[in-house]
CSV table of C-alpha atoms and ligand atoms in Angstrom, one decimal:
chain,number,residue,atom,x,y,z
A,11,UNK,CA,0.0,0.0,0.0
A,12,UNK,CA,1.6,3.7,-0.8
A,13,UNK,CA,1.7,5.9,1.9
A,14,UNK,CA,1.4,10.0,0.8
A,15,UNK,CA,1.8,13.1,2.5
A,16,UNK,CA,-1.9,14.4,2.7
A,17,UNK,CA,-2.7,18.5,3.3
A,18,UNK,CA,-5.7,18.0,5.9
A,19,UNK,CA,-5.9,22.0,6.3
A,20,UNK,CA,-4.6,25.5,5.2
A,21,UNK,CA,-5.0,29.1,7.1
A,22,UNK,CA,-3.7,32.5,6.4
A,23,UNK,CA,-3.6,36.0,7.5
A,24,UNK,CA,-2.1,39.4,5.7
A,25,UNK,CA,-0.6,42.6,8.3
A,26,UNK,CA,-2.9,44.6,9.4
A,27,UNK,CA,-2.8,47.4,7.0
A,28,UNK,CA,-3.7,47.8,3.7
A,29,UNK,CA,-1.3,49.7,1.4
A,30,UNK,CA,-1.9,50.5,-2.1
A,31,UNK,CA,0.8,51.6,-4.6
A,32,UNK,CA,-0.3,55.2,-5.0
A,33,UNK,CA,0.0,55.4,-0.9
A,34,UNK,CA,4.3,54.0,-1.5
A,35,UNK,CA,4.5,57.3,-3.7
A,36,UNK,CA,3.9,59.6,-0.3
A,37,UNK,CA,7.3,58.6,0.7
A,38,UNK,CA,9.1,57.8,-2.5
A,39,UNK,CA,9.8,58.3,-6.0
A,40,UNK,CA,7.6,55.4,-7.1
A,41,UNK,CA,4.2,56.0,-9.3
A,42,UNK,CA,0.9,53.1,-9.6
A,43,UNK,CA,1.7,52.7,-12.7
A,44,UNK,CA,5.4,51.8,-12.6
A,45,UNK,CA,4.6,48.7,-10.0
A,46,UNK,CA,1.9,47.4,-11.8
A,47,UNK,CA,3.4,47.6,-15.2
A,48,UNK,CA,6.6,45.7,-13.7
A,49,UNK,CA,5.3,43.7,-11.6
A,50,UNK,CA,1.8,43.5,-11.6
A,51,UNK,CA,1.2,44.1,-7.7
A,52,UNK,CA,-1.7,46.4,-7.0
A,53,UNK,CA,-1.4,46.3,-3.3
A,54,UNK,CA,-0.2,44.7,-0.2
A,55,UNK,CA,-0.4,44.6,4.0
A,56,UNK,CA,1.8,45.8,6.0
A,57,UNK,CA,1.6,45.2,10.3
A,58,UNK,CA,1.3,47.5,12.5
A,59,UNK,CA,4.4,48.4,14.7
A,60,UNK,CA,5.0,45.8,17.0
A,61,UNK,CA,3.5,42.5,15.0
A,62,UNK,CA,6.1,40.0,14.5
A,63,UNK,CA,6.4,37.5,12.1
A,64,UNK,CA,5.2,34.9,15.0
A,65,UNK,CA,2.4,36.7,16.0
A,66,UNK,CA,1.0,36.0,12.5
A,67,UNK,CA,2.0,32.7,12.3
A,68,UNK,CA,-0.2,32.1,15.3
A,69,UNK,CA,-3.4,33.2,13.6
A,70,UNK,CA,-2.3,31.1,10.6
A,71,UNK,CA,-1.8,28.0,12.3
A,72,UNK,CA,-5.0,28.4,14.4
A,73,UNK,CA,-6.9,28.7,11.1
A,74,UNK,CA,-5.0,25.5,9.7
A,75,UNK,CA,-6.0,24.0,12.7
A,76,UNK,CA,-9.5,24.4,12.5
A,77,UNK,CA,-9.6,23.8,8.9
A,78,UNK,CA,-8.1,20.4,9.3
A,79,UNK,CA,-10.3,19.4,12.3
A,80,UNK,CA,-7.9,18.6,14.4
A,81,UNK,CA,-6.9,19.3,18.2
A,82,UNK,CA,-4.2,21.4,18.5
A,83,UNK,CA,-2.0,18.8,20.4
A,84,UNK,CA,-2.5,16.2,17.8
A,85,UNK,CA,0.3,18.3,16.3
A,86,UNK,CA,4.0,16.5,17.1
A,87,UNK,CA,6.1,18.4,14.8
A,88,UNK,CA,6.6,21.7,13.6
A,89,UNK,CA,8.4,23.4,10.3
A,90,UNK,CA,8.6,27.1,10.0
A,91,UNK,CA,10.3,29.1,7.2
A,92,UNK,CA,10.8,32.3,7.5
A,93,UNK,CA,14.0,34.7,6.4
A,94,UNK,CA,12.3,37.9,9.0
A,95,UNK,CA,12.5,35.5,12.0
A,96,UNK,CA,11.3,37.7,15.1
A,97,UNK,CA,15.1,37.6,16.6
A,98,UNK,CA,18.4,37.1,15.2
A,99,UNK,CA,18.2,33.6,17.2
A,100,UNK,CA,16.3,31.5,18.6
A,101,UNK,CA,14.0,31.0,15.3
A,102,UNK,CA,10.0,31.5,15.2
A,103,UNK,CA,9.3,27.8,15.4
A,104,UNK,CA,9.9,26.9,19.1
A,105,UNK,CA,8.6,30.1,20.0
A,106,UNK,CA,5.4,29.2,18.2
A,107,UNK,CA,5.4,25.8,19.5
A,108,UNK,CA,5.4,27.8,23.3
A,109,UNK,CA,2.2,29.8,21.7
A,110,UNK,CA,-0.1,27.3,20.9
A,111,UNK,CA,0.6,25.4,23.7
A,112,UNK,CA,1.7,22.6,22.4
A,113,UNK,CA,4.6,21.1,24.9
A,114,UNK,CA,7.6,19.7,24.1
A,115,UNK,CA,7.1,19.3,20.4
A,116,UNK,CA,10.2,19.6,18.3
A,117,UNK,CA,10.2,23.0,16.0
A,118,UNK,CA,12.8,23.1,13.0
A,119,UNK,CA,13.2,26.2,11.5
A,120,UNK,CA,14.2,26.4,7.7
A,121,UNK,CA,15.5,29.7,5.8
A,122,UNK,CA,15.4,28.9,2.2
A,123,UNK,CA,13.3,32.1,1.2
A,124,UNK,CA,10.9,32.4,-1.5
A,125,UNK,CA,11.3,28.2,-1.6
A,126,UNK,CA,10.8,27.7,1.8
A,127,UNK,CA,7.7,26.5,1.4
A,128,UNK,CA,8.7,24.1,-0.7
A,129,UNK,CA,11.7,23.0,0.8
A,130,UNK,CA,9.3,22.4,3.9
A,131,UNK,CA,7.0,20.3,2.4
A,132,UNK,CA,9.7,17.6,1.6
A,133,UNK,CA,11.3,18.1,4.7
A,134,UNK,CA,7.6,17.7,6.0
A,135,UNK,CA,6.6,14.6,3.5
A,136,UNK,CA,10.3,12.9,4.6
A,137,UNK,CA,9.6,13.1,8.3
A,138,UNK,CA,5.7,12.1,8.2
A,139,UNK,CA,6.6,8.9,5.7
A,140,UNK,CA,9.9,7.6,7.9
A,141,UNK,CA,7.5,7.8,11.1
A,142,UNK,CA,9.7,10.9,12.5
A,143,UNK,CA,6.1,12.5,12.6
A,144,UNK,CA,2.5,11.8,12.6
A,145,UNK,CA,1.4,15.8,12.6
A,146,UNK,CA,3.2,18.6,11.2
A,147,UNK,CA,2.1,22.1,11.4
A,148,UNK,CA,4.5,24.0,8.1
A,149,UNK,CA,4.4,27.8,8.5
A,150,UNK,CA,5.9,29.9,6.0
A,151,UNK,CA,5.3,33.5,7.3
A,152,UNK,CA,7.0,37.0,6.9
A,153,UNK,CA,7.1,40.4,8.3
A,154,UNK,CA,9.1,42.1,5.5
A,155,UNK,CA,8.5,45.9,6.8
A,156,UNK,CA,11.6,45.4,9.1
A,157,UNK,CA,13.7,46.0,5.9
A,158,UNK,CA,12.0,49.0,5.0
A,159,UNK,CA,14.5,52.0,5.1
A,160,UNK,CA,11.9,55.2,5.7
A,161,UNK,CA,10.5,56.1,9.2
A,162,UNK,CA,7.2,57.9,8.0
A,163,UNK,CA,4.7,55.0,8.7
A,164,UNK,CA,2.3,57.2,10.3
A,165,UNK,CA,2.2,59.0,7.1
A,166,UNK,CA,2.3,55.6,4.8
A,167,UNK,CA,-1.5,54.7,6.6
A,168,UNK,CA,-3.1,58.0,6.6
A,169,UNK,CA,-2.5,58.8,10.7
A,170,UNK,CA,-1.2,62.0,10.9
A,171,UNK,CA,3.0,62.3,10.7
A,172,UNK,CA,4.9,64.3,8.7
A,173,UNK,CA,5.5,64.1,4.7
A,174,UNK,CA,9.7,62.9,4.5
A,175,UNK,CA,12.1,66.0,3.8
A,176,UNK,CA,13.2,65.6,0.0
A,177,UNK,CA,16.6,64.0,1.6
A,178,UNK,CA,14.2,61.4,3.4
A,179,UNK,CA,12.3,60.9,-0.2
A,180,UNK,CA,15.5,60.8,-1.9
A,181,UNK,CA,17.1,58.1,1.0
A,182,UNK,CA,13.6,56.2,0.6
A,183,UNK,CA,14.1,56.1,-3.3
A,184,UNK,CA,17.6,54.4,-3.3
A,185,UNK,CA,15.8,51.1,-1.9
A,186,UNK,CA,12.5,51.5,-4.2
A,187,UNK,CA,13.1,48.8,-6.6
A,188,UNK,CA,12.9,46.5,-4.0
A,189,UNK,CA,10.7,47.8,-1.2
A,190,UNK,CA,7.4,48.5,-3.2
A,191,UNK,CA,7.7,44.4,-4.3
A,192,UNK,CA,7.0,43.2,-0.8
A,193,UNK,CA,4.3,42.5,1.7
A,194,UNK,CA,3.5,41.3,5.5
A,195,UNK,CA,1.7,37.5,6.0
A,196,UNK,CA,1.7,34.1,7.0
A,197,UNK,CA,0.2,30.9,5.8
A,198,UNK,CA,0.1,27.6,7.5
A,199,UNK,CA,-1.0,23.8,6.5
A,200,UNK,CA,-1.4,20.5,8.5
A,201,UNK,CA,-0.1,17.6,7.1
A,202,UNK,CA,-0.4,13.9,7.4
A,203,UNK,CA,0.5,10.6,5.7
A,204,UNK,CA,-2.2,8.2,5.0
A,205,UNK,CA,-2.2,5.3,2.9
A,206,UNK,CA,-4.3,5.7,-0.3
A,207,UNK,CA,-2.5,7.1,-3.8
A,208,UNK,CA,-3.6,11.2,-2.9
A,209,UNK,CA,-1.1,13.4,-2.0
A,210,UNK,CA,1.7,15.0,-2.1
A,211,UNK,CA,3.5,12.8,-5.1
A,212,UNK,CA,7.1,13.9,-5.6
A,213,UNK,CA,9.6,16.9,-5.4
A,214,UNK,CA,12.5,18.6,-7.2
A,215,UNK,CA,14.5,20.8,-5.5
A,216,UNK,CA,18.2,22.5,-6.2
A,217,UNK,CA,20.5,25.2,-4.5
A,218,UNK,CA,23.3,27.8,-6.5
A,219,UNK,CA,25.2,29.5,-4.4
A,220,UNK,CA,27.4,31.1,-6.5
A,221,UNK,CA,25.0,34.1,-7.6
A,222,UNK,CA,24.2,34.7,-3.4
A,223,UNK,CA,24.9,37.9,-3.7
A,224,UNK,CA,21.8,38.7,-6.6
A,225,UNK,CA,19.8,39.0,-3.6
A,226,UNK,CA,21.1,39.5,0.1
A,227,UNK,CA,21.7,41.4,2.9
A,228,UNK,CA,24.9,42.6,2.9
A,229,UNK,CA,25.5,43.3,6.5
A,230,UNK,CA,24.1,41.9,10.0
A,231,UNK,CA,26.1,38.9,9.1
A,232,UNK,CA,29.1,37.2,11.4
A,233,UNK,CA,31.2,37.2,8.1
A,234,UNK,CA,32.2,41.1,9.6
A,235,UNK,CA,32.6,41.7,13.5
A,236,UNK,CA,30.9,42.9,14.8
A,237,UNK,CA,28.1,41.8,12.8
A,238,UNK,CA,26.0,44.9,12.4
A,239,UNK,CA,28.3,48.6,12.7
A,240,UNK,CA,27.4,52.2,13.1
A,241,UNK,CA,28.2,52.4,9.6
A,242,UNK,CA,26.1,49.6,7.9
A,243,UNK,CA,23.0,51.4,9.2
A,244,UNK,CA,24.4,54.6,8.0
A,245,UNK,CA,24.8,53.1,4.6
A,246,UNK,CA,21.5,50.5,4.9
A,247,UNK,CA,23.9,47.6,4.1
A,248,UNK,CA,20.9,45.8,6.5
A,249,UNK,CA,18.9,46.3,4.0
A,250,UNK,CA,18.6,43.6,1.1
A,251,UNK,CA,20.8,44.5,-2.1
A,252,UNK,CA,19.3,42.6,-5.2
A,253,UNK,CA,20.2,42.6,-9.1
A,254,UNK,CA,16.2,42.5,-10.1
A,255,UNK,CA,17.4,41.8,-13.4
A,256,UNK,CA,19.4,38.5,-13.0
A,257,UNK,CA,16.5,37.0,-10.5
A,258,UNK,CA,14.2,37.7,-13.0
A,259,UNK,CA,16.5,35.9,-15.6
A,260,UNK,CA,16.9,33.0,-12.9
A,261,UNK,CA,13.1,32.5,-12.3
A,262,UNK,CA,12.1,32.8,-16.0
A,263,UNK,CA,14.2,29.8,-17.0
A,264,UNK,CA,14.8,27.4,-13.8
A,265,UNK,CA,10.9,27.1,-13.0
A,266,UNK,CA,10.0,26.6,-16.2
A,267,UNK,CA,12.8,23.9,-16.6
A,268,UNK,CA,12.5,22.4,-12.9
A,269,UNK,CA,8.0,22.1,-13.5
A,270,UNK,CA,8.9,20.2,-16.6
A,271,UNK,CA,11.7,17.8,-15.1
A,272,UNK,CA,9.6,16.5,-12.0
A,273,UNK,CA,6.1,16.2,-14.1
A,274,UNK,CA,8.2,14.0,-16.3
A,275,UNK,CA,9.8,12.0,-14.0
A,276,UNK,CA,7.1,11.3,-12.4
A,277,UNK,CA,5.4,10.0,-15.5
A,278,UNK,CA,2.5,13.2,-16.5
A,279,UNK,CA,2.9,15.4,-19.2
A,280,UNK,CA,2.6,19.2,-18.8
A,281,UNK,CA,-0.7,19.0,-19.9
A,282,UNK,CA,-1.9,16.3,-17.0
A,283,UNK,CA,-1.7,19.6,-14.7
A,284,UNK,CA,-4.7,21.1,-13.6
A,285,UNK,CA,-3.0,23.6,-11.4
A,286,UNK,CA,0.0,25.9,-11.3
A,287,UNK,CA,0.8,27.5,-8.3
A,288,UNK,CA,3.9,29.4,-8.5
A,289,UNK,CA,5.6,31.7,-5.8
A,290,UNK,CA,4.6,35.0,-6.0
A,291,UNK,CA,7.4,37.6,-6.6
A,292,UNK,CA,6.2,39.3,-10.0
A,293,UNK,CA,3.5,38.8,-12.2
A,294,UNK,CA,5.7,39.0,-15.3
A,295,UNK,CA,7.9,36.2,-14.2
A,296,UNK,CA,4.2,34.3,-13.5
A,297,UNK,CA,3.5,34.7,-16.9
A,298,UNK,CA,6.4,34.1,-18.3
A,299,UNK,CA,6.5,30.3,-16.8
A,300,UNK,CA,3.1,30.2,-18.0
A,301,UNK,CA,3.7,31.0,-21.2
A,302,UNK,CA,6.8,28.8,-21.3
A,303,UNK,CA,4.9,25.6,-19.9
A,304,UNK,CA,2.0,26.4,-22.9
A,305,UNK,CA,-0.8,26.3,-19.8
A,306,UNK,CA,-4.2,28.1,-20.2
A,307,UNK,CA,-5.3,30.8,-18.2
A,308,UNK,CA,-7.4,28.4,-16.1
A,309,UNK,CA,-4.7,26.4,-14.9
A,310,UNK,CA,-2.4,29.2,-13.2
A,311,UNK,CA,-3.6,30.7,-10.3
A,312,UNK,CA,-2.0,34.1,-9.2
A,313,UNK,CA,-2.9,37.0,-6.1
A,314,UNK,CA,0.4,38.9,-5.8
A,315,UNK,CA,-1.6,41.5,-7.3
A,316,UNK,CA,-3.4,41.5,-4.1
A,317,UNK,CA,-0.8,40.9,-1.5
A,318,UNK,CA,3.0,41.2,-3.1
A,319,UNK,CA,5.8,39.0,-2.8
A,320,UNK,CA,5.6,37.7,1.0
A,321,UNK,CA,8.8,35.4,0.3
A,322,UNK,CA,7.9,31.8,2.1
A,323,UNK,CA,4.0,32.9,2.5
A,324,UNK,CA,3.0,33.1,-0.8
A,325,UNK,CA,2.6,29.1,-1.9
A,326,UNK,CA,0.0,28.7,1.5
A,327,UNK,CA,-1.6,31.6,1.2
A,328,UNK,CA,-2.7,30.4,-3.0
A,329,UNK,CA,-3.0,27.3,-1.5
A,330,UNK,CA,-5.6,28.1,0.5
A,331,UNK,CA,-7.3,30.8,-1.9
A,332,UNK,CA,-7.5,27.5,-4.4
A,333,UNK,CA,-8.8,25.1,-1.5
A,334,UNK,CA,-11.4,27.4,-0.6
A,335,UNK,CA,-12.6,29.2,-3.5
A,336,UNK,CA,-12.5,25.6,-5.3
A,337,UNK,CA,-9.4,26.3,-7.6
A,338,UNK,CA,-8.4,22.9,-6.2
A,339,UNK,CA,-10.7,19.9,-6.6
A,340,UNK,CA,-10.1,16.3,-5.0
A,341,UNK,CA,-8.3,14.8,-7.3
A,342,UNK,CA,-6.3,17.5,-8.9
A,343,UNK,CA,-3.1,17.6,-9.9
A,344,UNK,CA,-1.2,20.5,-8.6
A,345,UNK,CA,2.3,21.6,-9.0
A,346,UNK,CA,3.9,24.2,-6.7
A,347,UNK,CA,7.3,25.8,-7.8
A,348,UNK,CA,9.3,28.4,-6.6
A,349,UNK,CA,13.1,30.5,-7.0
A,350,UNK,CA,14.3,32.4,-4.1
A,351,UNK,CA,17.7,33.9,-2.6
A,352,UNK,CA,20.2,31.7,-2.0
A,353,UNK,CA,19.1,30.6,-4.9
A,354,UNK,CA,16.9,28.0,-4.2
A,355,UNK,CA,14.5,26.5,-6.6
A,356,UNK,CA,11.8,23.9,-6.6
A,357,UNK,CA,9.0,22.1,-7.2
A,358,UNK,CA,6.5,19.7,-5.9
A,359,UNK,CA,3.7,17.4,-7.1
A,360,UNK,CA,0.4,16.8,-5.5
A,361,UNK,CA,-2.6,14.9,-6.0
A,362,UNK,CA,-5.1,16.5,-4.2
B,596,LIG,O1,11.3,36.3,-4.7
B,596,LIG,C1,12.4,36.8,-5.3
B,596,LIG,C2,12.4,38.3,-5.1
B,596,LIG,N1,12.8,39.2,-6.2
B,596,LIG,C3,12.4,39.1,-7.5
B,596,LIG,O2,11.7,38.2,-8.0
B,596,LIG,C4,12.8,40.2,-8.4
B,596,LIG,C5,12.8,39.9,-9.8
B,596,LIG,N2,13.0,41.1,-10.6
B,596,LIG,C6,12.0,42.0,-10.8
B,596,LIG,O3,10.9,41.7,-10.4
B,596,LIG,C7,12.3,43.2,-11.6
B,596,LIG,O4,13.6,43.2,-12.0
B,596,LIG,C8,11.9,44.5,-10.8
B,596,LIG,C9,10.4,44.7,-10.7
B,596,LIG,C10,12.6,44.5,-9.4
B,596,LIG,C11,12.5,45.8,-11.6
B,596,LIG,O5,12.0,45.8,-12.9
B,596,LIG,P1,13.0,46.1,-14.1
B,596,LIG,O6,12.1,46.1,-15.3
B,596,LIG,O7,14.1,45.0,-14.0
B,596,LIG,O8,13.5,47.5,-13.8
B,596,LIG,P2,15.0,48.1,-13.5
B,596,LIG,O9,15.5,47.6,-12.2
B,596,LIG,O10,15.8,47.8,-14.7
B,596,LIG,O11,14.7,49.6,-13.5
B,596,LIG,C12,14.2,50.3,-14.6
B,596,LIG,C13,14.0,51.8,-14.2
B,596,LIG,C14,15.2,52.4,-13.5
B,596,LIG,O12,15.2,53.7,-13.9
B,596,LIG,P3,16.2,54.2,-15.1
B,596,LIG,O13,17.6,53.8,-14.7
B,596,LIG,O14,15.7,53.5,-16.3
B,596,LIG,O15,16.0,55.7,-15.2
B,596,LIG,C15,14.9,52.3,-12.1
B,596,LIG,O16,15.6,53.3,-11.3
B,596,LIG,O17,12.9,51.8,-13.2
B,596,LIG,C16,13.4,52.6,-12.0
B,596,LIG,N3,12.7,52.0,-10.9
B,596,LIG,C17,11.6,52.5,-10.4
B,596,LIG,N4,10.8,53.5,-10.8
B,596,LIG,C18,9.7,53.8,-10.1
B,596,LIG,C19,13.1,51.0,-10.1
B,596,LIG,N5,12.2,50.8,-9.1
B,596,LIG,C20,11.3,51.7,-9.3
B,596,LIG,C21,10.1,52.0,-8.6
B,596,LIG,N6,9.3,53.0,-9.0
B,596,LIG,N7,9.6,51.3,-7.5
C-alpha cells in the first residue's frame, strides 16, 4: 500500500494594513503605474508596529487548525520558514510551539526564502513517511516591513506624521526597486500521511550559491565583527541589495525547466496539470512560466496583485485561496514551484 503526505488544512492572515501603490508614492519616487506595469502588484499589507512574524504565524496555524479538524496537540512536529525570523536567534518555530501550547514538540526552522515552502514540504513529506512525525504544522510567514529604510509610517497609513524631507524621499528612493515588491503574511498547513494514492506525489529541489549575492543582505552577518556597525545602518547595508534583473532571468528559466523535469519524472505530461501555483514575486515572471509551460489561463492561479511578494507565505496563502474558492478539486493535480535567494529552486507534485 503507498503511503502519501496528505494537506488535511490551510490558514492564512495578511498585516494589518492595507497599502496600495499610489499610498508607496507619499514617501518615495515610485508611481501606480510603474509597480503594476513591472510587476503586476496592485497592493499589499503591511503590520502595525509591533507585529512580528510569529504573531501572524499564530493566527495562521489556528486557522490551519480548525480547517483540518484537528486538536491542537495532535500536532508533534513543527516546520517554520521564515528569512524575517522575530530575533536574530532563537527562530520563530519553538517560539510558536510555546504559543499554541503545544509542549515539548520539536520546531525546526528552515531559511530557504521564497522556496521555503517548498523545501518544507519535503522536509515535512520525509519526516511524516519515515514515522519521524505523525502531525506537522509547516508555516511559512513573513514580516518584511523590518527591511524597510523610511520612518514615516504614520504618514504611509493615513494617521497623521509628517511628509519625508526631500533627503528622506530621496534616501527612501535608493531602496525603491525592491521595497514597493513586498508585503506582510503568514500561511500555514497540516499535514499527514495516509495510505491511499492522494497526496503529495514527488519533489525537485536544487541550491546555487554562487550568484548569493543577486539578492542578500549585505550586513548583520558574522562574516564582519561585529556583525552589524554604526556604519552599515548609516549606509542600509541591512537592507537587502538585489540585481532585479538577473533574478528575474533566474526565475524565468529554472521554474519553467524544474515544473517540466519533476512532471516528467514522475510519469504526467505538462498537460496532466490542472493547477499551477507558482511563488509569488512578479506577475511578469508568472506569466512568463506560463507561457513557457504552454498552460491556459485556467490552470495558473496568481494574487500577488493583491498581497506582493511575501517570500515563504505566498505558496500557502494560494494554497488556501485555491482550496477554498474551489481552484483545487479532490483529485487535482497540482504543482507548486518556486526560486528564491540563496538561490533555491523547486517544485512539488500533489494529487489533491
Ligand atoms: O522572490 C524573489 C524576489 N525578487 C524578485 O523576484 C525580483 C525579480 N526582478 C523583478 O521583479 C524586476 O527586476 C523589478 C520589478 C525589481 C524591476 O523591474 P525592471 O524592469 O528590471 O526595472 P529596472 O530595475 O531595470 O529599473 C528600470 C527603471 C530604472 O530607472 P532608469 O535607470 O531606467 O531611469 C529604475 O531606477 O525603473 C526605475 N525604478 C523605479 N521607478 C519607479 C526602479 N524601481 C522603481 C520604482 N518606481 N519602484
Amino acid at each position: 500500500m503507498t503511503t502519501r503526505t496528505q494537506i488535511l488544512g490551510t490558514g492564512f492572515v495578511t498585516g494589518e494594513k492595507l497599502v496600495k501603490n499610489a499610498d508607496l508614492a507619499k514617501l518615495m519616487d515610485t508611481s501606480d503605474e510603474w509597480i503594476r506595469e513591472r510587476s503586476g502588484i496592485e497592493q499589499r499589507y503591511y503590520v502595525k508596529a509591533g507585529t512580528g512574524t510569529t504573531d501572524l504565524a499564530l493566527q495562521a496555524a489556528e486557522k490551519a487548525i480548525a480547517d483540518a479538524k484537528i486538536d491542537k496537540h495532535e500536532i508533534d512536529y513543527i516546520v517554520f520558514a521564515t528569512m524575517t525570523p522575530d530575533h536574530y536567534f532563537p527562530g520563530c518555530g519553538g517560539i510558536l510551539q510555546s504559543r499554541l501550547g503545544l509542549g515539548n514538540v520539536p520546531a525546526l526552522d528552515i531559511r530557504q526564502q521564497c522556496t521555503g515552502f517548498i523545501y518544507g514540504l519535503q522536509v515535512s513529506d520525509a519526516l511524516l513517511r519515515s514515522g519521524g512525525a505523525k502531525t506537522i504544522l509547516l508555516i511559512g510567514a513573513e514580516v518584511h516591513t523590518g527591511f524597510m529604510p523610511w520612518t514615516q509610517w504614520d504618514h504611509l497609513f493615513g494617521e497623521g506624521g509628517e511628509a519625508p524631507s526631500d533627503a528622506e524621499r530621496a534616501w527612501n528612493s535608493k531602496f525603491r526597486d525592491r521595497t514597493v515588491l513586498f508585503g506582510d503574511a503568514a500561511g500555514a498547513a497540516i499535514l499527514r500521511a495516509h495510505d491511499g494514492e492522494r497526496g503529495l506525489l514527488g519533489f525537485e529541489l536544487h541550491s546555487d550559491g554562487s550568484t548569493f549575492k543577486d539578492l542578500y543582505v549585505p550586513a548583520v552577518g558574522f562574516a564582519q565583527r561585529p556583525y552589524v556597525t554604526p556604519k552599515d545602518y548609516a549606509e542600509g547595508r541591512h537592507i537587502p541589495e538585489m540585481n532585479g534583473r538577473s533574478v528575474f532571468k533566474q526565475a524565468v528559466t529554472r521554474m519553467p525547466e524544474v515544473v517540466k523535469s519533476l512532471t516528467a519524472r514522475l510519469g504526467h505530461k505538462i498537460e496532466d496539470l490542472d493547477l499551477l501555483i507558482a511563488h509569488q514575486a512578479n506577475l511578469r515572471i508568472n506569466e512568463a512560466v506560463q507561457k513557457h509551460l504552454g498552460l491556459p489561463d485556467t490552470k495558473v492561479f496568481n494574487n500577488i496583485q493583491r498581497y506582493g511578494n511575501t517570500t515563504a507565505a505566498t505558496i500557502p496563502i494560494a494554497l488556501d485561496e485555491c482550496r477554498k474558492s474551489g481552484r483545487v478539486k479532490e483529485g487535482d493535480l497540482v504543482c507548486f514551484v518556486g526560486l528564491g535567494a540563496g538561490f533555491h529552486w523547486g517544485a512539488a507534485l500533489l494529487r489533491a
